[in-house]
mmCIF file of C-alpha atoms in Angstrom:
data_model
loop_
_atom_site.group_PDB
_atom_site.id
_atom_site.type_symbol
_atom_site.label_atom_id
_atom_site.label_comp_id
_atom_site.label_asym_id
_atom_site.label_seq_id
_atom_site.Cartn_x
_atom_site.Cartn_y
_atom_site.Cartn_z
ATOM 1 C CA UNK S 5 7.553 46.671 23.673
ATOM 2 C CA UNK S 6 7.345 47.649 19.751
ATOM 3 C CA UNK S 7 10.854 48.438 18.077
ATOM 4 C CA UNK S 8 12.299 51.595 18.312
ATOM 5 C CA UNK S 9 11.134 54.470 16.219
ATOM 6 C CA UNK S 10 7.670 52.731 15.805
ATOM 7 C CA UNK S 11 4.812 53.757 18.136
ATOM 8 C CA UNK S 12 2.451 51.130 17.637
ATOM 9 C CA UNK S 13 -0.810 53.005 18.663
ATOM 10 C CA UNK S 14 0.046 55.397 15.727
ATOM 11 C CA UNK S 15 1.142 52.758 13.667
ATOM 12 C CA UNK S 16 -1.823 50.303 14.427
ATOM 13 C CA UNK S 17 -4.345 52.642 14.645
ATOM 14 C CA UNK S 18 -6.806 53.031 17.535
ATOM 15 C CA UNK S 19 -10.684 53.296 16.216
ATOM 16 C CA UNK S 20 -12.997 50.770 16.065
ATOM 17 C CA UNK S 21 -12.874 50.263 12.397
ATOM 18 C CA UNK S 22 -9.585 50.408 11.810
ATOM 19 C CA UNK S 23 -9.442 47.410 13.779
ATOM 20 C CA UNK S 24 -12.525 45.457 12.390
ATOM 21 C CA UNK S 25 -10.159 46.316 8.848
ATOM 22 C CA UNK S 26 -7.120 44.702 10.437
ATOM 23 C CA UNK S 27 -9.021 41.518 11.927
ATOM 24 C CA UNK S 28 -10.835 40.912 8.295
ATOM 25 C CA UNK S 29 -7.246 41.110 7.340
ATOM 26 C CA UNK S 30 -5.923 38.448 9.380
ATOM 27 C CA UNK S 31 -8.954 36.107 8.628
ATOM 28 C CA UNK S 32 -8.110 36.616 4.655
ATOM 29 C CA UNK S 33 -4.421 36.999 4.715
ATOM 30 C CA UNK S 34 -4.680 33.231 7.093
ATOM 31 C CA UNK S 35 -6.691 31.526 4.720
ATOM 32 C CA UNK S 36 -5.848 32.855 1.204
ATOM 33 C CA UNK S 37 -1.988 34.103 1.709
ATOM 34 C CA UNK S 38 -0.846 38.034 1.678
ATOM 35 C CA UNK S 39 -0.092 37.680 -1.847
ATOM 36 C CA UNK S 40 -3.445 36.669 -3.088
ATOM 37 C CA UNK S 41 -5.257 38.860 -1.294
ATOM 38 C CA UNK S 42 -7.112 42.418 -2.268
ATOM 39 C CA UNK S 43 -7.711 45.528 -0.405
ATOM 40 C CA UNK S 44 -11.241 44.793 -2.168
ATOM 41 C CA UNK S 45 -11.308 41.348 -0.830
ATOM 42 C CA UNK S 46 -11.361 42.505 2.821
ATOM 43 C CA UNK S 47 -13.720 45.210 2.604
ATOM 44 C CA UNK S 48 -15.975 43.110 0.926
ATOM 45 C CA UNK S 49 -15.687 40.751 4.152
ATOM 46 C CA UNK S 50 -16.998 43.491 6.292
ATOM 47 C CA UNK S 51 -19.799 44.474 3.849
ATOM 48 C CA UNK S 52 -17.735 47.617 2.968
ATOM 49 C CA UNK S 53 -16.902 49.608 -0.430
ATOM 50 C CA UNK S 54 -13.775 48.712 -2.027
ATOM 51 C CA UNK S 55 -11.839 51.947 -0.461
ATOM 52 C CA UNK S 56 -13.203 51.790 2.724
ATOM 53 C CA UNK S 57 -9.640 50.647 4.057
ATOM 54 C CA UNK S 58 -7.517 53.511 2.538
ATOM 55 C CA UNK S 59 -8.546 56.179 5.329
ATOM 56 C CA UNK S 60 -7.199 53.819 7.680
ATOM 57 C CA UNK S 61 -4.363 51.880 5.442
ATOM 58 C CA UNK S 62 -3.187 53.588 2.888
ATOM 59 C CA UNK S 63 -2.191 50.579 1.337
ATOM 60 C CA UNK S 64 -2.120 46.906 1.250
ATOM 61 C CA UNK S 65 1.763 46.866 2.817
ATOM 62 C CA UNK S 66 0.848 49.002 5.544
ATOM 63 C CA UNK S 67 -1.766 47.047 6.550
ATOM 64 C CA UNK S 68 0.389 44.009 7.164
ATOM 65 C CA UNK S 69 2.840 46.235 8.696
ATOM 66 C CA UNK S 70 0.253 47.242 11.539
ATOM 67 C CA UNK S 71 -1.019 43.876 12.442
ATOM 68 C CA UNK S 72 2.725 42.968 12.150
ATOM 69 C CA UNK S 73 3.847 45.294 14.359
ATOM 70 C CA UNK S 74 0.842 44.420 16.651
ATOM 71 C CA UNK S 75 1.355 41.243 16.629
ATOM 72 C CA UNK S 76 4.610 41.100 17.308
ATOM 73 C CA UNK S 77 4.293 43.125 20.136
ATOM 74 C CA UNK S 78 2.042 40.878 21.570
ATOM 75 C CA UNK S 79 4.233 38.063 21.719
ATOM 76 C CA UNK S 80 6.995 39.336 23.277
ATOM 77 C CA UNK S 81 4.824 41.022 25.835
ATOM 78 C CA UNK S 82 3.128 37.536 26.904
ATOM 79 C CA UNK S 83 7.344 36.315 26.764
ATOM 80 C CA UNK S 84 8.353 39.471 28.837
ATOM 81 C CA UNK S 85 5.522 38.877 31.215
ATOM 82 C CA UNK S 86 5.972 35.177 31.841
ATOM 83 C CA UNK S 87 9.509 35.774 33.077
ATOM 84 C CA UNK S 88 10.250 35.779 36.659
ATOM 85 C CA UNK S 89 14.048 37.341 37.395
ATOM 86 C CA UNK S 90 13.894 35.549 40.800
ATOM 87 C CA UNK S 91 12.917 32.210 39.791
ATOM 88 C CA UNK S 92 15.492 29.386 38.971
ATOM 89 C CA UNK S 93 16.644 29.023 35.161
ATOM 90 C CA UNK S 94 14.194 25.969 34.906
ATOM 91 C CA UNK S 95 10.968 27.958 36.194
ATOM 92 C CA UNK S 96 11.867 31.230 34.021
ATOM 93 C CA UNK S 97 12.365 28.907 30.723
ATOM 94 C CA UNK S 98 9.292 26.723 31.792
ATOM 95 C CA UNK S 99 6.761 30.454 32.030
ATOM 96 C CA UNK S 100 8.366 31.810 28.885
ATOM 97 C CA UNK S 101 8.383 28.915 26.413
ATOM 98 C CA UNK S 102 4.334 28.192 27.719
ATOM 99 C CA UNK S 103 3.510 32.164 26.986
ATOM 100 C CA UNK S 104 4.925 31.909 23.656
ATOM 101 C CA UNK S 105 3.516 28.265 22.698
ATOM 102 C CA UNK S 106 0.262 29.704 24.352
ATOM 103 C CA UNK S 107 0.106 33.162 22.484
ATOM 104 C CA UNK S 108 0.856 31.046 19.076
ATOM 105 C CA UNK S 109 -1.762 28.627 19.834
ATOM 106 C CA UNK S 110 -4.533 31.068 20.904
ATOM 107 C CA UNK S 111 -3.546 33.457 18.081
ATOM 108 C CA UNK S 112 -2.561 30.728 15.463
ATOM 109 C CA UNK S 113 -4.413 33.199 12.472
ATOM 110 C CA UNK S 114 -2.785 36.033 13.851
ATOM 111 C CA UNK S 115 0.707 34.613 14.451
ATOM 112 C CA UNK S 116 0.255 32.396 10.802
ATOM 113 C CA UNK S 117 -0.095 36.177 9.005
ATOM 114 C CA UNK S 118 2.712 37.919 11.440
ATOM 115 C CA UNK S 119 5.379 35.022 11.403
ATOM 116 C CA UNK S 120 4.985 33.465 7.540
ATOM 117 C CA UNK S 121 4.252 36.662 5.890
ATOM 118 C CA UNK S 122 7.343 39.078 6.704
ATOM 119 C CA UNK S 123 8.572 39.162 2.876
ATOM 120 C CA UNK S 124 6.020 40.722 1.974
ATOM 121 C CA UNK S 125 6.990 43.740 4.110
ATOM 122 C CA UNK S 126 9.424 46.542 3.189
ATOM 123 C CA UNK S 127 12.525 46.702 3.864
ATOM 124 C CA UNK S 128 12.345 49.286 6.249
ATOM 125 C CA UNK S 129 9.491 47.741 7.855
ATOM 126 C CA UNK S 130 10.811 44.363 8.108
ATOM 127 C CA UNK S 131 13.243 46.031 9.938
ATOM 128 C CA UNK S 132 11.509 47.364 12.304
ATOM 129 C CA UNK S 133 9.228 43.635 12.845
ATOM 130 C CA UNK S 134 13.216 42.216 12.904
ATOM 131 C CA UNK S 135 13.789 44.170 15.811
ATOM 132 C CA UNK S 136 10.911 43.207 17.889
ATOM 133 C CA UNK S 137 11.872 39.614 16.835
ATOM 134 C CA UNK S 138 15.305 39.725 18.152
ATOM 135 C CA UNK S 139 14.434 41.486 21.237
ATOM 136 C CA UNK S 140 11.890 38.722 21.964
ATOM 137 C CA UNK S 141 14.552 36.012 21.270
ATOM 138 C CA UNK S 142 16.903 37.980 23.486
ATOM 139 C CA UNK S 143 14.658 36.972 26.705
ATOM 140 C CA UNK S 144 15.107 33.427 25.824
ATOM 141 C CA UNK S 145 18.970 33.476 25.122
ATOM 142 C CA UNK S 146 19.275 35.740 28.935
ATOM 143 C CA UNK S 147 17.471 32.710 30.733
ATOM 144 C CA UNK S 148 19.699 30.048 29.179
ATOM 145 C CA UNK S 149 23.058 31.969 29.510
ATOM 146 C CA UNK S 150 21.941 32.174 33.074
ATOM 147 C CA UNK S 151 21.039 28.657 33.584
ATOM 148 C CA UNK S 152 24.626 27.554 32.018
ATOM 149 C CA UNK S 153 25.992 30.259 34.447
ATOM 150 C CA UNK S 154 24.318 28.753 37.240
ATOM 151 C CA UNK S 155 24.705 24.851 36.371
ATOM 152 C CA UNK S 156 21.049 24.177 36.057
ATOM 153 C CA UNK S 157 21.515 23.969 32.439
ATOM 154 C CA UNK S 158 24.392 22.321 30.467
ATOM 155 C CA UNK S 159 23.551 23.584 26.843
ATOM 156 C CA UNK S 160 25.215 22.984 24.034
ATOM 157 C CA UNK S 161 25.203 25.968 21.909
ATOM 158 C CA UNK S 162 22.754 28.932 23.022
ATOM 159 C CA UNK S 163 22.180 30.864 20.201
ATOM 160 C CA UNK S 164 21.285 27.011 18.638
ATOM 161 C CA UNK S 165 19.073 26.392 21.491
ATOM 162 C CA UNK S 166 17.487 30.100 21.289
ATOM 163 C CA UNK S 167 16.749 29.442 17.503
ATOM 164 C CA UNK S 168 15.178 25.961 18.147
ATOM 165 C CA UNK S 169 13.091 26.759 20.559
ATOM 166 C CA UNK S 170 11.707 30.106 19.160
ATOM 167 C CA UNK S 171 11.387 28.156 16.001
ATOM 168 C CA UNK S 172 8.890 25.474 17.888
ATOM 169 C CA UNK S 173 6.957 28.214 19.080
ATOM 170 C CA UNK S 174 6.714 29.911 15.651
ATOM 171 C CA UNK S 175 5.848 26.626 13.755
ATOM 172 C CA UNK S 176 2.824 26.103 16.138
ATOM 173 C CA UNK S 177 0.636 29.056 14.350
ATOM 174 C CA UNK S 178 1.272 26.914 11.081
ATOM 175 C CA UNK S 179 -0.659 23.534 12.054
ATOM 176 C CA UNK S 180 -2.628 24.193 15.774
ATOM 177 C CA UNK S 181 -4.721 22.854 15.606
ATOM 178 C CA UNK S 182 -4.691 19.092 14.878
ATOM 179 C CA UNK S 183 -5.734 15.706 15.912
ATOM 180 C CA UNK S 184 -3.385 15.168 18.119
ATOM 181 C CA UNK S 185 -2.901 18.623 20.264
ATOM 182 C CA UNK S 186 -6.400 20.797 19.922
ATOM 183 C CA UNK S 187 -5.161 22.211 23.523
ATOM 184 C CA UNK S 188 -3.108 24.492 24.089
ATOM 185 C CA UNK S 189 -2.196 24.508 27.430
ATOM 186 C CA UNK S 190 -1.353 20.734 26.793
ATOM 187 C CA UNK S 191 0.885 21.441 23.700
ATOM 188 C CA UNK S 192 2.793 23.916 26.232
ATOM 189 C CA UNK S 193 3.748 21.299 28.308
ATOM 190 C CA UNK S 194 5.114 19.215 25.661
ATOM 191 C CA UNK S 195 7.044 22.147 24.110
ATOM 192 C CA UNK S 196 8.081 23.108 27.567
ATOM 193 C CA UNK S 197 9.505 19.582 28.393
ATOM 194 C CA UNK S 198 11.493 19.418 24.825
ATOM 195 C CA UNK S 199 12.842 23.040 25.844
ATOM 196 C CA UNK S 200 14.492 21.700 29.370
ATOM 197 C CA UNK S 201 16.199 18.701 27.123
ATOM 198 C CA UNK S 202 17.391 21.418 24.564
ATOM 199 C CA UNK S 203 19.315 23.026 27.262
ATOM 200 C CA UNK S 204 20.524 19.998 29.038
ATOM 201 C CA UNK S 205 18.690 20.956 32.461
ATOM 202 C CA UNK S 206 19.643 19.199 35.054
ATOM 203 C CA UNK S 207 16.794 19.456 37.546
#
């Protein structure tokens, strides 16, 4: 699912420590920001020396780049997954706004570092994580263009409905959880009934 000219198991990295480095990562770069944060800091987490991460990272950026590019894929596998092609507008919009609610919700530390931190990537990899993000909001725009096709939706403007809803699902890594929605199966629903208003659905 990963952008073109990125394999992600190369990119990612495959042993065991390698990904122990990468989920210290995500627990520091969540709590203190990318910015703040030390190749030093996160092998200290682990109980490591302070190079243990460049055989696998060779620096800081590329770090972020792999559990960017992991993460990224993720999402728009759970989105890709969700959707039926035979379903109505309303069911295929329903599966793929609750996948990516869900996969925000269950990954909020995750999704927090992938989503807020993409600045802090270079330019070509940002490119690369852009991609991925476009191809992801791609699957949304196909299911409302066919739902105004159809009649079951009457939207407004797509690509504003697209960027709204993608948005929602985004934003959720930022707060989830809170008082209000700990759940995130319940949260889903909510998002998935604002979704069918965005679009104007009509069943």
């Amino acid at each position: 699912m990963s952008a073109p000219g990125h394999d992600v198991v190369s990119e990612v990295g495959t042993s065991k420590a390698a990904a122990r480095i990468r989920a210290a990562a995500i627990e520091v770069f969540a709590a203190k920001g990318y910015g703040a944060t030390t190749t030093r800091e996160i092998a200290a987490s682990l109980d490591l020396s302070p190079g243990a991460v460049y055989p696998h990272y060779k620096t800081k950026e590329s770090l972020l780049f792999a559990i960017s590019l992991e993460g990224h894929d993720a999402a728009l596998a759970a989105v890709a997954q969700a959707d039926q092609p035979t379903a109505s507008p309303a069911v295929r919009l329903a599966a793929t706004v609750t996948a990516y609610v869900k996969w925000h919700a269950d990954n909020h530390a995750l999704a927090r570092v992938v989503q807020h931190e993409l600045r802090s990537l270079s330019h070509e990899h940002f490119k690369a994580i852009a991609d991925i993000r476009r191809t992801t909001s791609r699957v949304f725009t196909r299911i409302i263009e066919d739902g105004d096709a159809s009649g079951d939706f009457q939207t407004i403007d797509v690509e504003a409905a697209t960027l709204a809803i993608t948005s929602l699902g985004v934003d959720v890594s930022r707060w989830f959880p809170s008082n209000t929605y700990s759940e995130p199966d319940t949260l889903a629903t909510r998002y998935v009934e604002l979704a069918l208003r965005m679009v104007g659905a009509t069943t």
